[in-house]
Short mmCIF file of C-alpha atoms and ligand atoms in Angstrom, two decimals:
data_model
loop_
_atom_site.label_atom_id
_atom_site.label_comp_id
_atom_site.label_asym_id
_atom_site.label_seq_id
_atom_site.Cartn_x
_atom_site.Cartn_y
_atom_site.Cartn_z
CA MET P 334 109.16 97.47 81.33
CA ARG P 335 106.82 96.13 84.00
CA VAL P 336 107.56 94.87 87.51
CA LEU P 337 105.15 92.45 89.20
CA LEU P 338 105.58 91.69 92.89
CA PHE P 339 103.88 88.60 94.35
CA THR P 340 103.21 88.52 98.04
CA GLY P 341 100.83 86.93 100.55
CA LYS P 342 100.79 84.84 103.70
CA GLY P 343 103.26 81.98 104.05
CA GLY P 344 102.50 78.90 101.95
CA VAL P 345 99.55 80.29 99.97
CA GLY P 346 101.23 79.68 96.59
CA LYS P 347 103.23 82.87 95.90
CA THR P 348 106.15 81.08 94.28
CA THR P 349 103.88 78.88 92.18
CA VAL P 350 101.78 81.70 90.77
CA ALA P 351 104.78 84.01 90.32
CA ALA P 352 106.56 81.31 88.28
CA ALA P 353 103.36 80.54 86.37
CA THR P 354 102.80 84.22 85.58
CA GLY P 355 106.41 84.63 84.43
CA ALA P 356 106.15 81.55 82.21
CA LYS P 357 102.95 82.87 80.63
CA ILE P 358 104.39 86.34 79.99
CA ALA P 359 107.47 84.79 78.37
CA SER P 360 105.35 82.44 76.25
CA ARG P 361 103.73 85.56 74.77
CA GLY P 362 107.13 86.77 73.64
CA SER P 363 108.20 89.21 76.37
CA LYS P 364 111.65 88.69 77.79
CA THR P 365 110.97 87.88 81.41
CA LEU P 366 113.04 87.40 84.54
CA VAL P 367 111.53 85.65 87.55
CA LEU P 368 113.52 86.63 90.58
CA SER P 369 113.19 84.93 93.95
CA CYS P 370 114.26 86.49 97.22
CA ASP P 371 113.42 83.35 99.17
CA PRO P 372 116.52 81.54 100.37
CA ALA P 373 114.56 78.26 100.51
CA HIS P 374 115.08 77.67 96.74
CA SER P 375 111.40 76.99 96.15
CA LEU P 376 111.43 78.83 92.80
CA ALA P 377 113.91 76.25 91.57
CA ASP P 378 111.59 73.53 92.93
CA ALA P 379 108.55 75.01 91.18
CA LEU P 380 110.39 75.27 87.86
CA ALA P 381 112.13 71.93 88.47
CA VAL P 382 115.44 73.52 87.38
CA PRO P 383 118.43 74.31 89.60
CA LEU P 384 118.95 78.09 89.80
CA GLY P 385 121.84 80.31 90.78
CA PRO P 386 122.57 83.98 91.45
CA GLU P 387 122.70 84.79 87.71
CA PRO P 388 119.69 84.78 85.35
CA LEU P 389 119.36 81.36 83.73
CA GLU P 390 117.26 80.79 80.61
CA VAL P 391 114.81 78.03 81.51
CA ALA P 392 112.58 78.34 78.41
CA PRO P 393 112.56 80.66 75.40
CA ALA P 394 112.42 84.25 76.78
CA LEU P 395 111.99 82.94 80.33
CA PHE P 396 114.85 83.48 82.77
CA ALA P 397 114.97 82.79 86.49
CA MET P 398 117.37 83.48 89.31
CA GLN P 399 117.74 83.11 93.02
CA VAL P 400 119.06 86.22 94.81
CA ASP P 401 122.14 85.22 96.71
CA THR P 402 122.08 86.45 100.27
CA GLN P 403 125.88 86.67 100.33
CA ARG P 404 127.15 86.26 103.83
CA ARG P 405 129.89 88.77 103.21
CA PHE P 406 127.52 91.56 102.39
CA GLU P 407 125.41 90.66 105.39
CA LEU P 408 128.38 90.98 107.71
CA ARG P 409 129.27 94.34 106.25
CA TRP P 410 125.75 95.61 106.61
CA ALA P 411 125.63 94.40 110.21
CA GLN P 412 128.73 96.50 110.86
CA VAL P 413 127.10 99.55 109.32
CA GLN P 414 124.01 98.98 111.45
CA ARG P 415 126.02 98.65 114.65
CA TYR P 416 127.85 101.80 113.77
CA LEU P 417 124.62 103.68 113.13
CA ALA P 418 123.08 102.47 116.38
CA GLY P 419 126.15 103.68 118.29
CA LEU P 420 125.95 106.99 116.50
CA PHE P 421 122.38 107.41 117.59
CA ALA P 422 123.17 106.63 121.19
CA ARG P 423 126.08 109.07 121.32
CA GLY P 424 124.19 111.74 119.44
CA GLY P 425 121.29 111.74 121.89
CA VAL P 426 118.84 111.40 119.03
CA ASP P 427 115.21 111.60 120.06
CA PRO P 428 113.38 108.29 120.53
CA LEU P 429 111.07 108.71 117.52
CA GLN P 430 114.01 109.00 115.17
CA ALA P 431 115.94 106.27 116.94
CA GLU P 432 112.97 103.98 116.47
CA GLU P 433 112.96 104.70 112.76
CA LEU P 434 116.47 103.39 112.65
CA THR P 435 115.67 100.17 114.45
CA VAL P 436 112.97 99.26 111.92
CA LEU P 437 115.57 99.08 109.17
CA PRO P 438 115.58 95.50 108.01
CA GLY P 439 118.58 93.34 107.43
CA ALA P 440 120.87 92.61 104.58
CA ASP P 441 118.70 90.09 102.71
CA GLU P 442 116.10 92.67 101.93
CA VAL P 443 118.60 95.36 101.00
CA LEU P 444 120.37 92.96 98.72
CA ALA P 445 117.15 91.84 97.06
CA LEU P 446 116.21 95.46 96.37
CA LEU P 447 119.61 96.25 94.93
CA GLU P 448 119.44 93.18 92.71
CA LEU P 449 116.01 94.27 91.51
CA ARG P 450 117.37 97.72 90.73
CA ASP P 451 120.35 96.33 88.83
CA GLN P 452 118.15 94.01 86.77
CA ALA P 453 115.69 96.81 86.04
CA ALA P 454 118.52 99.16 85.07
CA SER P 455 120.15 96.55 82.83
CA GLY P 456 117.53 97.16 80.15
CA ARG P 457 117.50 93.42 79.41
CA TRP P 458 113.95 92.71 80.50
CA ASP P 459 110.41 93.45 79.36
CA ALA P 460 109.07 92.08 82.62
CA LEU P 461 110.47 91.45 86.07
CA VAL P 462 108.45 89.03 88.18
CA VAL P 463 109.43 89.02 91.84
CA ASP P 464 108.59 86.12 94.14
CA CYS P 465 108.61 87.96 97.46
CA ALA P 466 108.89 86.66 101.00
CA PRO P 467 105.71 86.32 103.11
CA THR P 468 103.83 89.54 103.79
CA ALA P 469 105.52 90.86 106.90
CA GLU P 470 109.01 90.75 105.42
CA THR P 471 107.76 92.08 102.10
CA LEU P 472 106.20 95.08 103.79
CA ARG P 473 109.44 95.79 105.60
CA LEU P 474 111.24 95.43 102.30
CA LEU P 475 108.89 97.79 100.50
CA ALA P 476 109.04 100.32 103.32
CA LEU P 477 112.81 100.27 103.45
CA PRO P 478 113.75 102.72 100.69
CA GLU P 479 111.43 105.33 102.10
CA ALA P 480 112.36 104.77 105.73
CA LEU P 481 116.01 105.02 104.85
CA SER P 482 115.38 108.07 102.70
CA TRP P 483 113.62 109.78 105.51
CA TYR P 484 116.47 108.98 107.82
CA MET P 485 119.11 110.06 105.36
CA GLU P 486 117.47 113.36 104.59
CA ARG P 487 116.66 114.37 108.12
CA VAL P 488 119.20 112.85 110.45
CA PHE P 489 122.25 111.93 108.48
CA PRO P 490 123.41 115.34 107.20
CA THR P 491 123.44 116.74 110.73
CA HIS P 492 125.41 113.82 112.04
CA ARG P 493 127.81 114.07 109.20
CA ARG P 494 128.44 117.71 110.00
CA VAL P 495 128.81 116.99 113.69
CA LEU P 496 131.21 114.15 112.98
CA ARG P 497 133.34 116.29 110.71
CA GLY P 498 133.47 118.90 113.44
CA LEU P 499 134.46 116.33 116.02
CA ARG P 500 137.20 114.98 113.81
CA LEU P 501 138.53 118.45 113.18
CA THR P 502 138.73 119.18 116.87
CA ARG P 503 140.20 115.69 117.54
CA LEU P 504 137.66 115.06 120.23
CA GLY P 505 136.16 112.04 118.62
CA GLY P 506 138.75 109.35 119.05
CA PRO P 507 138.99 106.15 117.04
CA ALA P 508 135.25 105.32 117.25
CA LEU P 509 134.46 107.87 114.55
CA PRO P 510 133.91 106.46 111.08
CA GLY P 511 135.94 107.68 108.14
CA ASP P 512 134.42 109.46 105.21
CA ALA P 513 134.51 106.15 103.33
CA VAL P 514 131.81 104.69 105.58
CA LEU P 515 129.72 107.82 105.19
CA ASP P 516 130.16 107.81 101.43
CA ALA P 517 129.17 104.15 101.28
CA ILE P 518 126.00 104.86 103.22
CA GLY P 519 125.27 107.85 101.00
CA ALA P 520 125.67 105.75 97.86
CA LEU P 521 123.42 103.03 99.28
CA HIS P 522 120.81 105.68 100.01
CA GLU P 523 120.92 106.88 96.41
CA GLU P 524 120.46 103.36 95.06
CA LEU P 525 117.59 102.59 97.39
CA ALA P 526 115.91 105.86 96.47
CA GLU P 527 116.09 104.69 92.86
CA VAL P 528 114.38 101.40 93.79
CA ARG P 529 111.71 103.32 95.61
CA ARG P 530 111.02 105.46 92.54
CA LEU P 531 110.78 102.33 90.43
CA LEU P 532 108.44 100.50 92.81
CA ALA P 533 106.18 103.44 93.53
CA GLU P 534 105.67 104.21 89.84
CA PRO P 535 102.18 102.83 89.16
CA ALA P 536 102.80 102.62 85.41
CA VAL P 537 105.68 100.21 86.05
CA THR P 538 105.11 98.29 89.25
CA SER P 539 102.10 96.51 90.66
CA VAL P 540 101.61 94.04 93.47
CA ARG P 541 99.59 90.82 93.22
CA LEU P 542 98.22 89.64 96.49
CA VAL P 543 98.02 85.85 96.73
CA LEU P 544 95.64 84.29 99.25
CA THR P 545 93.69 81.15 99.98
CA PRO P 546 89.97 81.55 100.73
CA GLU P 547 90.25 81.01 104.49
CA SER P 548 89.21 83.56 107.09
CA VAL P 549 92.62 83.97 108.74
CA VAL P 550 94.36 84.41 105.41
CA VAL P 551 91.74 86.82 104.10
CA ALA P 552 92.00 88.92 107.27
CA GLU P 553 95.76 89.20 106.87
CA SER P 554 95.40 90.06 103.19
CA ARG P 555 93.05 92.91 104.03
CA ARG P 556 95.63 94.37 106.40
CA THR P 557 98.30 93.89 103.77
CA LEU P 558 96.29 95.84 101.23
CA THR P 559 96.00 98.74 103.66
CA SER P 560 99.70 98.70 104.42
CA LEU P 561 100.62 98.55 100.75
CA ALA P 562 98.42 101.57 100.11
CA LEU P 563 100.06 103.31 103.04
CA TYR P 564 103.43 102.96 101.36
CA GLY P 565 102.02 103.96 97.99
CA TYR P 566 102.06 100.62 96.18
CA ARG P 567 99.41 99.65 93.68
CA VAL P 568 97.71 96.24 93.98
CA ASP P 569 96.37 95.21 90.56
CA ALA P 570 95.00 91.74 91.30
CA VAL P 571 94.06 89.37 94.08
CA LEU P 572 94.84 85.74 93.26
CA ALA P 573 92.79 83.25 95.26
CA ASN P 574 94.51 79.87 95.25
CA ARG P 575 93.57 76.31 96.24
CA VAL P 576 89.88 76.76 95.58
CA PHE P 577 87.93 73.50 96.02
CA PRO P 578 85.50 72.48 93.29
CA ALA P 579 81.85 72.91 94.22
CA GLY P 580 79.45 69.97 94.07
CA GLY P 581 80.32 66.30 94.40
CA GLY P 582 78.97 63.89 96.96
CA ASP P 583 81.63 64.13 99.65
CA PRO P 584 80.16 66.08 102.61
CA TRP P 585 83.62 67.06 103.92
CA LEU P 586 84.61 68.52 100.57
CA ALA P 587 81.21 70.15 100.10
CA SER P 588 81.54 71.86 103.47
CA TRP P 589 84.98 73.22 102.58
CA ALA P 590 83.75 74.38 99.20
CA ARG P 591 80.86 76.24 100.85
CA SER P 592 83.05 78.01 103.37
CA GLN P 593 85.56 78.94 100.66
CA GLN P 594 82.79 80.38 98.49
CA ALA P 595 81.67 82.51 101.43
CA GLN P 596 85.23 83.75 101.90
CA LEU P 597 85.54 84.47 98.19
CA ALA P 598 82.37 86.54 98.31
CA GLU P 599 83.87 88.45 101.22
CA VAL P 600 87.08 88.98 99.25
CA ARG P 601 85.22 90.26 96.21
CA ALA P 602 83.17 92.62 98.34
CA SER P 603 86.03 94.01 100.39
CA PHE P 604 88.70 94.43 97.76
CA GLY P 605 86.51 96.74 95.72
CA ASP P 606 87.70 97.38 92.18
CA ILE P 607 90.67 95.04 92.37
CA PRO P 608 90.03 92.04 90.11
CA VAL P 609 89.96 88.68 91.91
CA ARG P 610 91.27 85.69 89.93
CA THR P 611 90.95 82.12 91.13
CA LEU P 612 92.99 78.95 90.84
CA GLY P 613 91.58 75.55 91.76
CA TYR P 614 93.16 73.09 94.17
CA ARG P 615 94.95 70.79 91.76
CA ALA P 616 95.27 67.04 92.10
CA GLU P 617 99.05 67.38 92.30
CA GLU P 618 101.68 70.03 92.92
CA PRO P 619 102.11 72.23 89.86
CA VAL P 620 105.80 71.62 89.24
CA GLY P 621 107.61 72.19 85.95
CA LEU P 622 106.94 74.45 83.00
CA ALA P 623 103.99 72.55 81.52
CA ALA P 624 102.09 72.46 84.81
CA LEU P 625 102.87 76.13 85.48
CA LEU P 626 101.51 77.14 82.07
CA GLU P 627 98.30 75.26 82.89
CA VAL P 628 98.09 77.19 86.17
CA ALA P 629 98.56 80.47 84.28
CA ALA P 630 95.91 79.51 81.73
CA GLU P 631 93.44 78.90 84.55
CA LEU P 632 94.35 82.17 86.31
CA TYR P 633 94.48 84.54 83.36
CA GLY P 634 92.45 82.83 80.62
CA PRO P 635 92.79 84.90 77.45
CA ASP P 636 93.82 88.04 79.41
CA ASP P 637 97.26 89.61 79.27
CA PRO P 638 99.08 88.27 82.35
CA LEU P 639 100.90 91.58 82.64
CA GLY P 640 97.55 93.22 83.22
CA PRO P 641 96.87 96.78 82.28
CA ALA P 642 99.52 99.23 83.38
CA GLY P 643 98.19 101.64 85.95
CA GLU P 644 97.42 105.23 85.29
CA VAL P 645 100.37 107.47 85.95
CA GLY P 646 99.34 109.42 89.01
CA PRO P 647 100.14 113.06 89.51
CA ALA P 648 103.53 112.08 90.89
CA GLY P 649 105.71 115.00 91.78
CA GLU P 650 102.74 117.32 91.98
CA LEU P 651 103.29 117.72 95.67
CA GLY P 652 106.91 118.69 95.45
CA PRO P 653 110.27 117.09 94.77
CA ALA P 654 110.55 113.31 94.67
CA GLY P 655 110.00 113.05 98.38
CA ALA P 656 107.80 110.60 100.17
CA MET P 657 104.64 112.33 99.06
CA GLY P 658 105.52 113.00 95.47
CA THR P 659 106.11 109.35 94.71
CA ALA P 660 102.84 108.23 96.23
CA GLY P 661 101.11 109.63 93.16
CA GLU P 662 97.38 109.12 93.15
CA LEU P 663 97.35 107.78 96.69
CA VAL P 664 97.95 111.12 98.35
CA THR P 665 96.21 114.29 97.25
CA VAL P 666 96.04 117.83 98.57
CA GLU P 667 93.29 120.26 97.63
CA ALA P 668 92.13 123.66 98.80
CA ASP P 669 89.20 123.39 101.21
CA GLY P 670 87.57 126.63 102.33
CA ASP P 671 90.17 128.64 104.18
CA GLY P 672 92.46 125.64 104.52
CA TYR P 673 93.55 122.46 102.79
CA LEU P 674 92.49 118.87 102.76
CA LEU P 675 95.15 116.19 102.51
CA GLN P 676 93.75 112.79 101.62
CA VAL P 677 95.48 109.44 101.80
CA ALA P 678 93.90 106.34 100.29
CA LEU P 679 93.74 103.70 103.03
CA PRO P 680 91.37 101.01 101.80
CA LEU P 681 90.01 98.73 104.52
CA ALA P 682 91.76 100.50 107.39
CA GLY P 683 89.68 100.45 110.57
CA ARG P 684 89.87 103.54 112.74
CA ASP P 685 91.35 101.59 115.66
CA GLY P 686 94.54 100.81 113.80
CA VAL P 687 95.21 104.35 112.53
CA ALA P 688 97.23 106.97 114.39
CA LEU P 689 98.30 110.37 113.20
CA ALA P 690 100.92 112.75 114.58
CA ARG P 691 102.72 115.83 113.40
CA SER P 692 106.47 115.85 113.72
CA GLY P 693 107.94 119.07 112.39
CA ASP P 694 107.60 119.04 108.60
CA ASP P 695 106.33 115.47 108.60
CA LEU P 696 103.00 113.86 109.14
CA VAL P 697 103.55 110.56 110.92
CA LEU P 698 100.92 108.06 109.87
CA THR P 699 100.78 104.72 111.65
CA VAL P 700 98.48 101.98 110.40
CA ASP P 701 98.45 98.61 112.15
CA GLY P 702 101.98 99.16 113.39
CA HIS P 703 103.35 100.26 110.01
CA ARG P 704 104.60 103.79 110.04
CA ARG P 705 104.99 106.19 107.18
CA MET P 706 106.50 109.64 107.29
CA LEU P 707 104.75 111.90 104.80
CA SER P 708 106.88 114.96 104.22
CA LEU P 709 104.48 117.82 103.91
CA PRO P 710 104.51 120.18 100.93
CA SER P 711 105.63 123.65 101.96
CA VAL P 712 102.15 125.14 101.95
CA LEU P 713 101.06 122.63 104.60
CA ARG P 714 104.16 123.10 106.69
CA ARG P 715 102.88 126.53 107.65
CA CYS P 716 99.53 125.10 108.68
CA ARG P 717 98.31 123.29 111.72
CA VAL P 718 96.35 120.05 111.70
CA ASP P 719 92.76 120.83 112.39
CA GLY P 720 91.18 117.42 112.44
CA ALA P 721 91.14 114.08 110.66
CA ARG P 722 88.44 111.75 109.45
CA LEU P 723 88.48 108.22 108.09
CA ALA P 724 85.68 107.48 105.64
CA GLY P 725 85.17 105.63 102.38
CA GLY P 726 88.66 104.13 102.42
CA ARG P 727 90.30 107.55 102.67
CA LEU P 728 91.89 109.38 105.52
CA ALA P 729 91.19 113.09 105.22
CA VAL P 730 93.35 115.47 107.26
CA ARG P 731 92.33 119.12 107.44
CA PHE P 732 94.99 121.80 107.64
CA THR P 733 94.37 125.47 108.41
CA PRO P 734 96.92 128.26 108.06
CA ASP P 735 98.65 128.93 111.34
CA PRO P 736 98.92 132.74 111.75
CA ALA P 737 101.95 132.28 113.97
CA GLN P 738 103.83 130.78 111.04
CA TRP P 739 103.04 133.33 108.35
CA PRO P 740 105.14 136.41 108.09
CA ALA P 741 103.24 139.52 109.22
CA ARG P 742 101.87 141.65 106.37
N1 ATP E 2046 96.61 75.31 93.26
C1 ATP E 2046 97.43 74.42 93.82
N2 ATP E 2046 97.11 73.10 93.84
C2 ATP E 2046 97.92 72.20 94.39
N3 ATP E 2046 99.10 72.47 94.96
C3 ATP E 2046 99.48 73.77 94.99
C4 ATP E 2046 98.69 74.80 94.43
N4 ATP E 2046 99.33 75.98 94.59
C5 ATP E 2046 100.47 75.69 95.24
N5 ATP E 2046 100.58 74.36 95.48
C6 ATP E 2046 101.68 73.68 96.16
O1 ATP E 2046 101.70 74.17 97.50
C7 ATP E 2046 103.03 74.28 97.97
C8 ATP E 2046 103.29 75.71 98.41
O2 ATP E 2046 103.24 76.55 97.29
P1 ATP E 2046 104.29 77.74 97.08
O3 ATP E 2046 105.67 77.26 97.36
O4 ATP E 2046 104.01 78.33 95.76
O5 ATP E 2046 103.79 78.69 98.24
P2 ATP E 2046 104.51 80.02 98.80
O6 ATP E 2046 103.42 80.96 99.14
O7 ATP E 2046 105.54 80.48 97.84
O8 ATP E 2046 105.20 79.47 100.12
P3 ATP E 2046 106.31 80.24 101.01
O9 ATP E 2046 105.53 81.21 101.85
O10 ATP E 2046 106.90 79.14 101.81
O11 ATP E 2046 107.27 80.90 100.07
C9 ATP E 2046 103.93 73.84 96.84
O12 ATP E 2046 104.24 72.49 97.04
C10 ATP E 2046 103.05 74.00 95.61
O13 ATP E 2046 103.40 73.10 94.57
MG1 MG E 2047 107.61 80.83 98.13
#
């Protein structure tokens, strides 16, 4: 099974190309589900078919659905969040950890991830095509399983113990949650960890970055690529949409075409090995199956719209399925003289936007406001950070053994 995620700035054509890609995959005989997390129902508009919260067959082998944001679930999640925030306040948790909690996104994203997991686990599909929200929300969504994991593994067990103790000594009062709440949160954590494993598996999941050849959009897309790499997601294509035809007598159009070509050149240069596919600005909105198949034909030509599956990285090499293990090829550790070199692929990151800190057994990496906690393999836990360098799209962090942390011989 493959999972394709489509993201990009608002309005660039994510829904259109996601639907077109799904239609093309299905037309080649793979059972495909196009899943939209956008409450605005634009997937239904693009396919010109009303959609609901269950997969609906819109053409042979092509199914589509609209994830229902379910008010009820949202309310319940809001309760859980309020409870967690209160817990933090009472527990005197340090600000770094408290901040991790506040970045947890809302119910829509959680629900979309759980739906994705259920559909993937159902075994019904050869391909899952996900029409994601604009970039910022998508990044929060993709960071969620790991952020929550980090929280669950570090903070939650302690609180659970403390709470049990408080209940036993009857000091807590009615504000303490029952085990049912804790169990529910634990189960949610498990499910989200499963989604994370699915999404961070390069042989299964890839992201397609949709953009229009305009400077503002290209700049945002470059930042998105860096952030996706930070979280360990593989981008397998850049889709440039609404490209004006070159030539013609109209000076206004010719000027646009020239500036777009310059932007496209910039895109091709800066996105390195990632293939860039283009789609022309069409005379009318591509709505309905026939138009979408034309769009896909222009984008993919004779190529397989699923694209080649990525190499399976050395996932797990760095320890149990923690944050680092799942990042696969994006994070590596190698011996380097008397120490170690940890390298993180961060294409396009400028040194201004990158910050690095050590927090106990974690390396806290912040890139353009997006934070990732890399849990260090045990060999690095007994080392100290000796310096870091950003070059050639990789951040290299040097670790040297810290004598204070090794048992005396
Ligand atoms: N190549 C194209 N030529 C002409 N019209 C297009 C093209 N691509 C997309 N459109 C139209 O542009 C509009 C926006 O496209 P779409 O809904 O796919 O964007 P989106 O990125 O999903 O937007 P949102 O961020 O709101 O979800 C739609 O009306 C769509 O039909
Ligand atoms: Mg859309």
